[in-house]
Short mmCIF file of C-alpha atoms and ligand atoms in Angstrom, two decimals:
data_model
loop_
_atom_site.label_atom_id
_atom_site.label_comp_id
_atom_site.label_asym_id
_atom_site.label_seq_id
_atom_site.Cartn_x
_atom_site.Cartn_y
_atom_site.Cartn_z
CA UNK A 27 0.00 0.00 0.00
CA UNK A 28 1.23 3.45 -0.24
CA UNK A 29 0.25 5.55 2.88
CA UNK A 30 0.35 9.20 3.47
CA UNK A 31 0.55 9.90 7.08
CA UNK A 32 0.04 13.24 8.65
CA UNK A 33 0.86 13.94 12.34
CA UNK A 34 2.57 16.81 14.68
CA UNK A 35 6.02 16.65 13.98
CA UNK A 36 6.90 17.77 17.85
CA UNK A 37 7.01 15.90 20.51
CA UNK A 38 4.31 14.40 21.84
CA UNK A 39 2.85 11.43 21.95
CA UNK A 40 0.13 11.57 19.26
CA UNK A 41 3.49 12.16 16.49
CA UNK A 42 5.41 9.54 18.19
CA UNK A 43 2.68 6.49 17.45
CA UNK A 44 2.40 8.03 13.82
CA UNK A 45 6.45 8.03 13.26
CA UNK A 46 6.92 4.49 14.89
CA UNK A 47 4.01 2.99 12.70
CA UNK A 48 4.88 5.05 10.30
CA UNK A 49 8.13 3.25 10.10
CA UNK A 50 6.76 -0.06 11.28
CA UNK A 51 4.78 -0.14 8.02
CA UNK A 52 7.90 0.69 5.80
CA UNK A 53 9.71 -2.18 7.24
CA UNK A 54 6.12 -4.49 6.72
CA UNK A 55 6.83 -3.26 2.96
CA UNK A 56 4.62 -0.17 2.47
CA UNK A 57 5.55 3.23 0.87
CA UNK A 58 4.76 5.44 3.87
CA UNK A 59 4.72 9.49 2.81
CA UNK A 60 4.94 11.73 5.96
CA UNK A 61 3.46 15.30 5.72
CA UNK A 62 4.28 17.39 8.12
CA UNK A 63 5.74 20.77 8.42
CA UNK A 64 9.12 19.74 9.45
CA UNK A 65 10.93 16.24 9.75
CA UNK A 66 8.70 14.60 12.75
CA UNK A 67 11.13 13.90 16.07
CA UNK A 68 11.62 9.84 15.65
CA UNK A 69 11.71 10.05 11.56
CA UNK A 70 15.76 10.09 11.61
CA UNK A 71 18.29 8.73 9.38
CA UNK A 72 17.59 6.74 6.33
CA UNK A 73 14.93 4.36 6.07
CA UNK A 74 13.77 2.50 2.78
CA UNK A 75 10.10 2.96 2.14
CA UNK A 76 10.21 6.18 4.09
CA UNK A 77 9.47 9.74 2.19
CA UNK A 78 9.33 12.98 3.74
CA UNK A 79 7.06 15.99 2.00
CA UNK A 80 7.18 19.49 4.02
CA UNK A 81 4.44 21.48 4.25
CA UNK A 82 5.42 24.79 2.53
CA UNK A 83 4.55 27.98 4.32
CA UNK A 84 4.43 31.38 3.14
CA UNK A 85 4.28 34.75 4.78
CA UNK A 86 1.68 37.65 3.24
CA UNK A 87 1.48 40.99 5.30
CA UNK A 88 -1.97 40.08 5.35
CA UNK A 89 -1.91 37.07 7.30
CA UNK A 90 -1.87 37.84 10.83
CA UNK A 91 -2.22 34.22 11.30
CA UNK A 92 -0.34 31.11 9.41
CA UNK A 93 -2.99 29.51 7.42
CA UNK A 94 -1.23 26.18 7.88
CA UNK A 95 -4.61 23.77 7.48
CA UNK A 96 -4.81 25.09 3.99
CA UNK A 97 -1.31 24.44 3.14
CA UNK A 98 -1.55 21.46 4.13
CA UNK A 99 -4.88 20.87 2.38
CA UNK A 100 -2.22 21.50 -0.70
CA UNK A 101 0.46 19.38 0.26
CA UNK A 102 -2.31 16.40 0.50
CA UNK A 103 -3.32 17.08 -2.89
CA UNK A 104 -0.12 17.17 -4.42
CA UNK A 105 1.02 13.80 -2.83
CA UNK A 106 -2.09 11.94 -3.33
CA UNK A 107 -1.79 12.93 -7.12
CA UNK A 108 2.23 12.73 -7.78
CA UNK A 109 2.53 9.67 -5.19
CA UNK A 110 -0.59 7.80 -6.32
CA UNK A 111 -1.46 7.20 -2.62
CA UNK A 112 -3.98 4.73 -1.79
CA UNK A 113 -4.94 5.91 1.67
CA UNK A 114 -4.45 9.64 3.90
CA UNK A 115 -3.80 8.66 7.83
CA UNK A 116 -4.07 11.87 9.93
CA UNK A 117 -2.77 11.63 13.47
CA UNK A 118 -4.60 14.05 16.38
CA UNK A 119 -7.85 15.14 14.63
CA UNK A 120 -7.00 19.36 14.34
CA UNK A 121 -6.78 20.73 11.88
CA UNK A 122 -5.24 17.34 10.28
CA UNK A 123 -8.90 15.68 9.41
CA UNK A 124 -10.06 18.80 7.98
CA UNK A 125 -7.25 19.41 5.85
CA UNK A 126 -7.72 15.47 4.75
CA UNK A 127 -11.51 15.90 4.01
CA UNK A 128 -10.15 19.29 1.88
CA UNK A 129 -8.15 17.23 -0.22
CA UNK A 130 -10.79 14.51 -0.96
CA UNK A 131 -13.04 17.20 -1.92
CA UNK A 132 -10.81 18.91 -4.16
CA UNK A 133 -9.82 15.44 -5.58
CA UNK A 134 -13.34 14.77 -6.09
CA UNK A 135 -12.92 10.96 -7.77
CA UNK A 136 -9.07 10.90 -8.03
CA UNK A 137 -9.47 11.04 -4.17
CA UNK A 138 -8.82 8.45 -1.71
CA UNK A 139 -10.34 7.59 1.44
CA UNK A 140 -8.51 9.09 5.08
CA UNK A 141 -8.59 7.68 8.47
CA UNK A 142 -8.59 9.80 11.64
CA UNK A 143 -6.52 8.49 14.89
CA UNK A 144 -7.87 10.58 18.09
CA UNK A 145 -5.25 10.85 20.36
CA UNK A 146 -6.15 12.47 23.51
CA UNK A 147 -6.91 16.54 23.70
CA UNK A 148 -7.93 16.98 20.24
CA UNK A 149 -11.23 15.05 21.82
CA UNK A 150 -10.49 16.25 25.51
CA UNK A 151 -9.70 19.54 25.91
CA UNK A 152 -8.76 21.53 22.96
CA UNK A 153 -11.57 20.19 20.07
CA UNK A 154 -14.14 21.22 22.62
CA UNK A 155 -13.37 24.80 22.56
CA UNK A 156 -16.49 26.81 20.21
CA UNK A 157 -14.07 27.31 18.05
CA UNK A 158 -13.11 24.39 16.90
CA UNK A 159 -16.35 21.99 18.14
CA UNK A 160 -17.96 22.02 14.85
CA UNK A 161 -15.43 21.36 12.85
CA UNK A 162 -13.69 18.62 14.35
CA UNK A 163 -17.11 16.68 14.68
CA UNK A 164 -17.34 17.42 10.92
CA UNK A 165 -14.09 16.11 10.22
CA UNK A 166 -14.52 12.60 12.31
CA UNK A 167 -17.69 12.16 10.90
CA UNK A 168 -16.74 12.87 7.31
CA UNK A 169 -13.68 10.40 7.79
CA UNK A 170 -13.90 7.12 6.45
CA UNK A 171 -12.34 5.30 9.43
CA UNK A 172 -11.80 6.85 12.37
CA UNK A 173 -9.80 4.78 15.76
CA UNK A 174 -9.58 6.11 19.24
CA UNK A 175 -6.17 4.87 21.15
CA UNK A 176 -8.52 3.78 24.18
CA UNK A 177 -12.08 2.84 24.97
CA UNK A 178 -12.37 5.94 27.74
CA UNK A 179 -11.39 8.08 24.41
CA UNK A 180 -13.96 6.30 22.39
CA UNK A 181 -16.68 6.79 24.42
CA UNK A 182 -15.25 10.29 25.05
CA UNK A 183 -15.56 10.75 21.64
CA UNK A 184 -19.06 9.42 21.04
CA UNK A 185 -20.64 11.38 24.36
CA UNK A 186 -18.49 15.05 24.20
CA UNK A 187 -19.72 15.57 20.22
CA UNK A 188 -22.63 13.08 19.89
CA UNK A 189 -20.96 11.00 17.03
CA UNK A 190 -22.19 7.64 15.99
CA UNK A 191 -20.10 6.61 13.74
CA UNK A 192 -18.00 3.66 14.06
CA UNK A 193 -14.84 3.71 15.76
CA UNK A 194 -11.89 1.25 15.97
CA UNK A 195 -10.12 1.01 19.53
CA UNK A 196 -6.50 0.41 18.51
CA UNK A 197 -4.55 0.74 21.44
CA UNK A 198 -0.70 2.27 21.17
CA UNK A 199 2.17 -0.03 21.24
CA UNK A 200 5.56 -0.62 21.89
CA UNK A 201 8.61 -2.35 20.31
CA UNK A 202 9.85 -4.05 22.94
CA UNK A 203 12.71 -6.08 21.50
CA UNK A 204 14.04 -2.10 21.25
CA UNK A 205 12.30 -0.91 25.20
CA UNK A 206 13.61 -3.05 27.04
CA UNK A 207 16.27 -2.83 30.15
CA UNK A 208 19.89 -2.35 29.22
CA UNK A 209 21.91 -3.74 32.18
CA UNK A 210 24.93 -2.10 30.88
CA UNK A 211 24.09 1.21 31.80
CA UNK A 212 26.66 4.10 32.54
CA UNK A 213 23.76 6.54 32.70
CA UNK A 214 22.85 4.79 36.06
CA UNK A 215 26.35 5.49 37.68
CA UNK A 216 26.00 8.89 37.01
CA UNK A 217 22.74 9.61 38.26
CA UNK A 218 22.66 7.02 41.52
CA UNK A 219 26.41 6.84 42.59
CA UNK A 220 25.04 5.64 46.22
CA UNK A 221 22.80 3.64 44.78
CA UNK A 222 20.27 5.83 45.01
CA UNK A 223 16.44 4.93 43.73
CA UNK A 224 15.58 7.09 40.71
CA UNK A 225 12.32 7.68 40.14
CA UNK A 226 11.70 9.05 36.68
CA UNK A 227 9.08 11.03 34.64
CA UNK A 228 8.68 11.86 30.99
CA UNK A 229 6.28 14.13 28.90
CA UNK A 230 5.72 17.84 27.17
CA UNK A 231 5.31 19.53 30.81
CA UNK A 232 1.70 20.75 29.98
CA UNK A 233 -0.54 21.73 32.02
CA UNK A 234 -2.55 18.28 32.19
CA UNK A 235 0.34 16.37 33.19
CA UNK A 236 0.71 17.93 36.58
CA UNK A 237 4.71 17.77 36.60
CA UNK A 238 4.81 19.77 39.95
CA UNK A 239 2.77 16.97 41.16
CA UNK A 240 6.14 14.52 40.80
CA UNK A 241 8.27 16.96 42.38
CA UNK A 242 5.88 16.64 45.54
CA UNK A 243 5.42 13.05 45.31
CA UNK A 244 9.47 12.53 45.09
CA UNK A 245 9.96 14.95 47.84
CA UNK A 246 7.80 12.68 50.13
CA UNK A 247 9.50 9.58 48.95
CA UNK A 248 12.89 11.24 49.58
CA UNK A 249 12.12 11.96 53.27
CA UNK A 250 11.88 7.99 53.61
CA UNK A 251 14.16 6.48 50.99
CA UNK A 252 17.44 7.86 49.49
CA UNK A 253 16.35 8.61 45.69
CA UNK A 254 16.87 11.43 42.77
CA UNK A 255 14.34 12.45 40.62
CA UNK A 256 14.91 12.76 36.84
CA UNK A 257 12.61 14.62 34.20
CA UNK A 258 12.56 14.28 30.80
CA UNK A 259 10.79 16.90 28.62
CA UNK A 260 10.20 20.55 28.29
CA UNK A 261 7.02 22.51 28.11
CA UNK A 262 5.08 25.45 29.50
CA UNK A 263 5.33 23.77 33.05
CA UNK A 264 8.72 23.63 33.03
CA UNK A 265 10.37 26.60 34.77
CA UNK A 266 7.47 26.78 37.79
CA UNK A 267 8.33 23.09 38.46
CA UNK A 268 12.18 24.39 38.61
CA UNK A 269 10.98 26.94 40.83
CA UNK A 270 9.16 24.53 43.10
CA UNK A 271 12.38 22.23 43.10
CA UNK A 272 14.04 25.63 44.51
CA UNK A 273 11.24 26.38 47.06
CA UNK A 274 11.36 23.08 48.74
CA UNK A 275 15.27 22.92 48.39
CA UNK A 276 15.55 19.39 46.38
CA UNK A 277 17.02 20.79 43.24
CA UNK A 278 20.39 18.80 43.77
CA UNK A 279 18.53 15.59 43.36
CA UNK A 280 15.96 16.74 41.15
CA UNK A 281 17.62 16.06 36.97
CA UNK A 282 16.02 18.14 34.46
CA UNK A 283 17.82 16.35 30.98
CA UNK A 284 15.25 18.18 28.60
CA UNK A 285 13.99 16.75 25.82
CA UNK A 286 15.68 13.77 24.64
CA UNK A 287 14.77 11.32 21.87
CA UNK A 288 16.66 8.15 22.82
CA UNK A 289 14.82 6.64 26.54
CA UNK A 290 15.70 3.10 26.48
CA UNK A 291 19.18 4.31 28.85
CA UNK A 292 17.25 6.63 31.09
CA UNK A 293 14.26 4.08 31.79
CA UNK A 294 17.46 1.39 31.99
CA UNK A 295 18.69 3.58 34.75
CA UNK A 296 15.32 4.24 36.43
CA UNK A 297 13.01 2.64 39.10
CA UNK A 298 9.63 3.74 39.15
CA UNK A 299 8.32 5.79 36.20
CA UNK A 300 5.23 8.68 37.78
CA UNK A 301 2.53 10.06 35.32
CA UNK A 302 0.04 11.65 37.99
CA UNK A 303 -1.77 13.16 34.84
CA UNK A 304 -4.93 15.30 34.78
CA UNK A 305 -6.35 13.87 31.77
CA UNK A 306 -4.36 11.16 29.68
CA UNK A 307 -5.78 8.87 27.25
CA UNK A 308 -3.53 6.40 27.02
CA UNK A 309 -0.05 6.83 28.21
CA UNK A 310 2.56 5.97 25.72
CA UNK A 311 5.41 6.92 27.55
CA UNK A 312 4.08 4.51 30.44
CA UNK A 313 3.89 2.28 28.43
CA UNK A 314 7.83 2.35 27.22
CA UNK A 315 8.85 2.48 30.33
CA UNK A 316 6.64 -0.93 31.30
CA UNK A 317 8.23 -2.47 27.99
CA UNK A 318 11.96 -1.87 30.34
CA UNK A 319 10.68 -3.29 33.43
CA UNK A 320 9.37 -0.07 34.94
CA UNK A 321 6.55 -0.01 37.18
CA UNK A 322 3.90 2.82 36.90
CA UNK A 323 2.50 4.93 39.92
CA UNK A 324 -0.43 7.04 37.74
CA UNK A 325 -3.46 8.67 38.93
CA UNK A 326 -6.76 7.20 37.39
CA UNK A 327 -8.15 9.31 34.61
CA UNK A 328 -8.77 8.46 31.48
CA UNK A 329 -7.19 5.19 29.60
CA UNK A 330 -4.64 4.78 32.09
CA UNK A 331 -6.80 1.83 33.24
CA UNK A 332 -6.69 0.40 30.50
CA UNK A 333 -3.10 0.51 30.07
CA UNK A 334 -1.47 -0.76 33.40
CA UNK A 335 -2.58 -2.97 36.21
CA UNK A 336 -3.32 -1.65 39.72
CA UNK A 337 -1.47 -3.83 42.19
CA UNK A 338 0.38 -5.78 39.25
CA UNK A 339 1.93 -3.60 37.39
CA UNK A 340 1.56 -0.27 39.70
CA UNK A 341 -0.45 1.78 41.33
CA UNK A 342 -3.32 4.27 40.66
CA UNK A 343 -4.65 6.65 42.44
CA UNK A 344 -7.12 9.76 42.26
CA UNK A 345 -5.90 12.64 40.56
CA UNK A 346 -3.69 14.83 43.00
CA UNK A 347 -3.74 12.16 45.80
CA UNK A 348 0.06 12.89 46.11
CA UNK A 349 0.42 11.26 50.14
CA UNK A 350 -0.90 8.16 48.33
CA UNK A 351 1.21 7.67 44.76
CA UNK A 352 4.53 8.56 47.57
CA UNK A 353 3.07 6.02 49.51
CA UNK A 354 2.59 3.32 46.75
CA UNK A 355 6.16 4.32 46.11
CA UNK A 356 7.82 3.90 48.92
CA UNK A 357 6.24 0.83 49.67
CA UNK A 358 7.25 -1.30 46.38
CA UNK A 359 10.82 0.44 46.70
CA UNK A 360 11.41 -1.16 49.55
CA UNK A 361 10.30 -4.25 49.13
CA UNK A 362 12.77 -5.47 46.99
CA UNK A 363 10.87 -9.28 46.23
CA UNK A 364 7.68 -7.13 45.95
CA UNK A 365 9.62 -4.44 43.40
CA UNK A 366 10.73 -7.79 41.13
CA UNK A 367 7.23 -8.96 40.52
CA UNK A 368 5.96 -5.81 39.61
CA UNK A 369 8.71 -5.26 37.60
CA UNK A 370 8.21 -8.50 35.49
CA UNK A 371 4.42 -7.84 35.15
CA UNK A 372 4.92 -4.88 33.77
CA UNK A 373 7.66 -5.87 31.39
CA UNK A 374 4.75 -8.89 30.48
CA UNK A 375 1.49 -6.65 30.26
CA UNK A 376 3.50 -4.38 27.68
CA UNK A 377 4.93 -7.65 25.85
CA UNK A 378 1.31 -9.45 24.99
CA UNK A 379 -1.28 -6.54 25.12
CA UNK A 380 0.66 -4.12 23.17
CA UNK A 381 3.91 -5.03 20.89
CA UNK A 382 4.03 -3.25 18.30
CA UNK A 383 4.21 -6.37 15.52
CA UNK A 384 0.56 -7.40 17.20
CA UNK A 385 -1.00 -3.98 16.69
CA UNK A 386 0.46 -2.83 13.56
CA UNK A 387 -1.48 -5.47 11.84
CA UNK A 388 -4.60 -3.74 13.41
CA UNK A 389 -3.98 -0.84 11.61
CA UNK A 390 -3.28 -2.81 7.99
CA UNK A 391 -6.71 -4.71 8.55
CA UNK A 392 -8.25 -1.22 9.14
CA UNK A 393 -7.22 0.35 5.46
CA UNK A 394 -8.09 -3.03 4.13
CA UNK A 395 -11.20 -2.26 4.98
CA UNK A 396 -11.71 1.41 4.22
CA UNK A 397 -10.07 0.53 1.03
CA UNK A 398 -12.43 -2.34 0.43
CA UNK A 399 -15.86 -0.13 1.47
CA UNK A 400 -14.59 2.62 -0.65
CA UNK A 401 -14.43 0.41 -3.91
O1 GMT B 502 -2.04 15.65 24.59
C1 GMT B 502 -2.52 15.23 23.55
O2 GMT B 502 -3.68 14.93 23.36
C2 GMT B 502 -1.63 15.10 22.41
C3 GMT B 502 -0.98 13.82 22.31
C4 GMT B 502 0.43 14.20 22.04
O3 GMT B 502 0.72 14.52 20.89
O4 GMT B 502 1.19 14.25 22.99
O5 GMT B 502 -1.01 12.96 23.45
C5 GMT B 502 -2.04 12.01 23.51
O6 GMT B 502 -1.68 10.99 22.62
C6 GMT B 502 -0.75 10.00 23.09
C7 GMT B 502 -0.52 9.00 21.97
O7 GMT B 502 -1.70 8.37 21.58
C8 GMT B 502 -1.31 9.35 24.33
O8 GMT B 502 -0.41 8.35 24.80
C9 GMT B 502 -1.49 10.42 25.40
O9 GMT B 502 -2.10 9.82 26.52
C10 GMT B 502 -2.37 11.54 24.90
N1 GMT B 502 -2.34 12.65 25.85
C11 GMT B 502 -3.41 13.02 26.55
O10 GMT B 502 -4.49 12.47 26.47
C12 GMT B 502 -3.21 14.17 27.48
#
């Protein structure tokens, strides 16, 4: 098949699951065209199968504002036609589902069908604002497939903008012959050279993800247990949680590394990985640091759930309940039997719900049949 696939190029989760399947597809033998407006974080080096099309933007002293869904729109058009693509895959539904439909319309029969992958606030938070509401329900409902990466965002999905339409639950996934621990790891040294326990957290430091909510938690834990805290990431959150790390005097055990692509070292160096999240519909980055053997202490919004285990693979607990995640915490940390099991289920639950060469197939089986309806 060849695939155009259209996702934020930043990071974030949502771009992350379309640049792994993205290149999971090349390597299953597709031609896979990203279109993005610059070369999406994970899409680096050479890959066969793999094209890259930028999404051209020009200034006009009348445009206060980038009109970037209509140059996309453009860039759809132009690849569809010059690539002879079979199928449009947008990734996070705004503006990327309305820039798809665009391009079908202006295709009119040398068109081809698109498929819309919610992701999280484009259905939660952001799609619900008036001035986007009627157009994203537009959008999903004009899409001819449309998959939610949880059943909390399905039904989300279906309740917030009264859609019936059909959508396919395909969960993220993982590669976890690539997540998984690396005992041979120098990072670990650095960070814990008294052996330490490091708990770890990951993300884009919005709002939702409550990152000063980790500092508390670790400074609780810390009061019982020698640890460090390390954060991965960068985002609007980031310099008041560096200014609570100065309030409450942790800051030389608190690691800010910033955003960093490769993880498989850091989680290899880590013990506990925290997402005490306002809103979070699945939890990919929980879910690669499961793959290395992480357990996950998460509040208990949204797919979370659905993702990881309470008492087997972690803990969950309301949102803001920081007392009880430190508590979880401490508790597996020092039980070191305890810490193994949970360890190894976690490591397990990410191997057979959610490896990447058992859900990628989802996704083929899903064009198969757009492409099939839309004969
Ligand atoms: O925050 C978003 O909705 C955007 C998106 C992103 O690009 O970071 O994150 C969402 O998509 C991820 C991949 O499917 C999910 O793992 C995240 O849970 C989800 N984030 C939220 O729901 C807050």
């Amino acid at each position: 098949m060849k695939i155009g696939i259209t996702c934020y190029p930043t990071y974030g989760g949502s771009g992350i699951v379309a640049t792994e399947l993205g290149k999971a597809l090349a390597k299953r033998g597709h031609q896979v065209h990203f279109i993005s407006y610059t070369l999406p974080t994970r899409l680096d080096g050479f890959i066969e199968n793999v094209f890259f099309h930028e999404v051209e933007m020009s200034s006009y002293p009348l445009f206060d504002f980038p009109l970037y869904t209509i140059a996309l729109t453009s860039k759809m058009v132009d690849v569809v036609k010059y690539e002879n693509l079979d199928i449009l895959h947008v990734h996070y539904a705004i503006p990327h589902a309305t820039s798809a439909y665009l391009a079908k319309q202006i295709l009119g029969n040398k068109g081809v069908p698109f498929t819309t992958t919610l992701h999280g606030t484009d259905i939660t938070l952001v799609g619900l604002e008036p001035s986007y509401l009627y157009a994203v329900k537009f959008s999903i409902e004009e899409s001819d497939g449309v998959t939610a990466v949880s059943r909390h965002l399905k039904e989300k999905t279906l309740s917030n903008y009264g859609i019936t339409k059909d959508i396919e639950v395909i969960p993220n996934f993982v590669d976890t012959e690539k997540y998984k621990k690396s005992e041979a790891c120098k990072f670990r040294e650095q960070i814990s050279p008294n052996n330490e326990k490091i708990l770890v957290h990951v993300s884009n430091f919005r709002k939702v993800k409550r990152v000063p909510d980790t500092v508390r938690i670790f400074n609780e834990v810390r009061k019982e247990i020698p640890s460090r805290l390390v954060l991965v990431g960068d985002g609007p959150d980031r310099s008041n949680t560096e200014q609570l790390c100065r309030e409450l005097g942790i800051c030389k055990d608190v690691i800010f590394l910033g955003k960093q692509s490769e993880l498989v070292e850091i989680y290899s160096a880590s013990d506990i990985f925290l997402m005490p999240s306002q809103s979070e519909s699945f939890g990919l980055s929980a879910l690669e640091a499961m793959s290395c053997g992480l357990p996950v202490i998460s509040s208990s919004v949204g797919g979370l759930p659905e993702l990881q285990v309470h008492g087997e693979t972690g803990f969950i607990a309301e949102i803001g309940d920081i007392n009880r995640m430190a508590r979880y915490t401490v508790d597996l940390l020092r039980d070191e039997n305890r810490y193994r099991i949970f360890s190894e289920a976690a490591r397990r639950r990410a191997v057979e719900n959610f490896e990447l060469n058992t859900i990628v197939p989802q996704y083929e089986q899903h064009y198969e049949h757009i492409l099939t309806k839309a004969k």
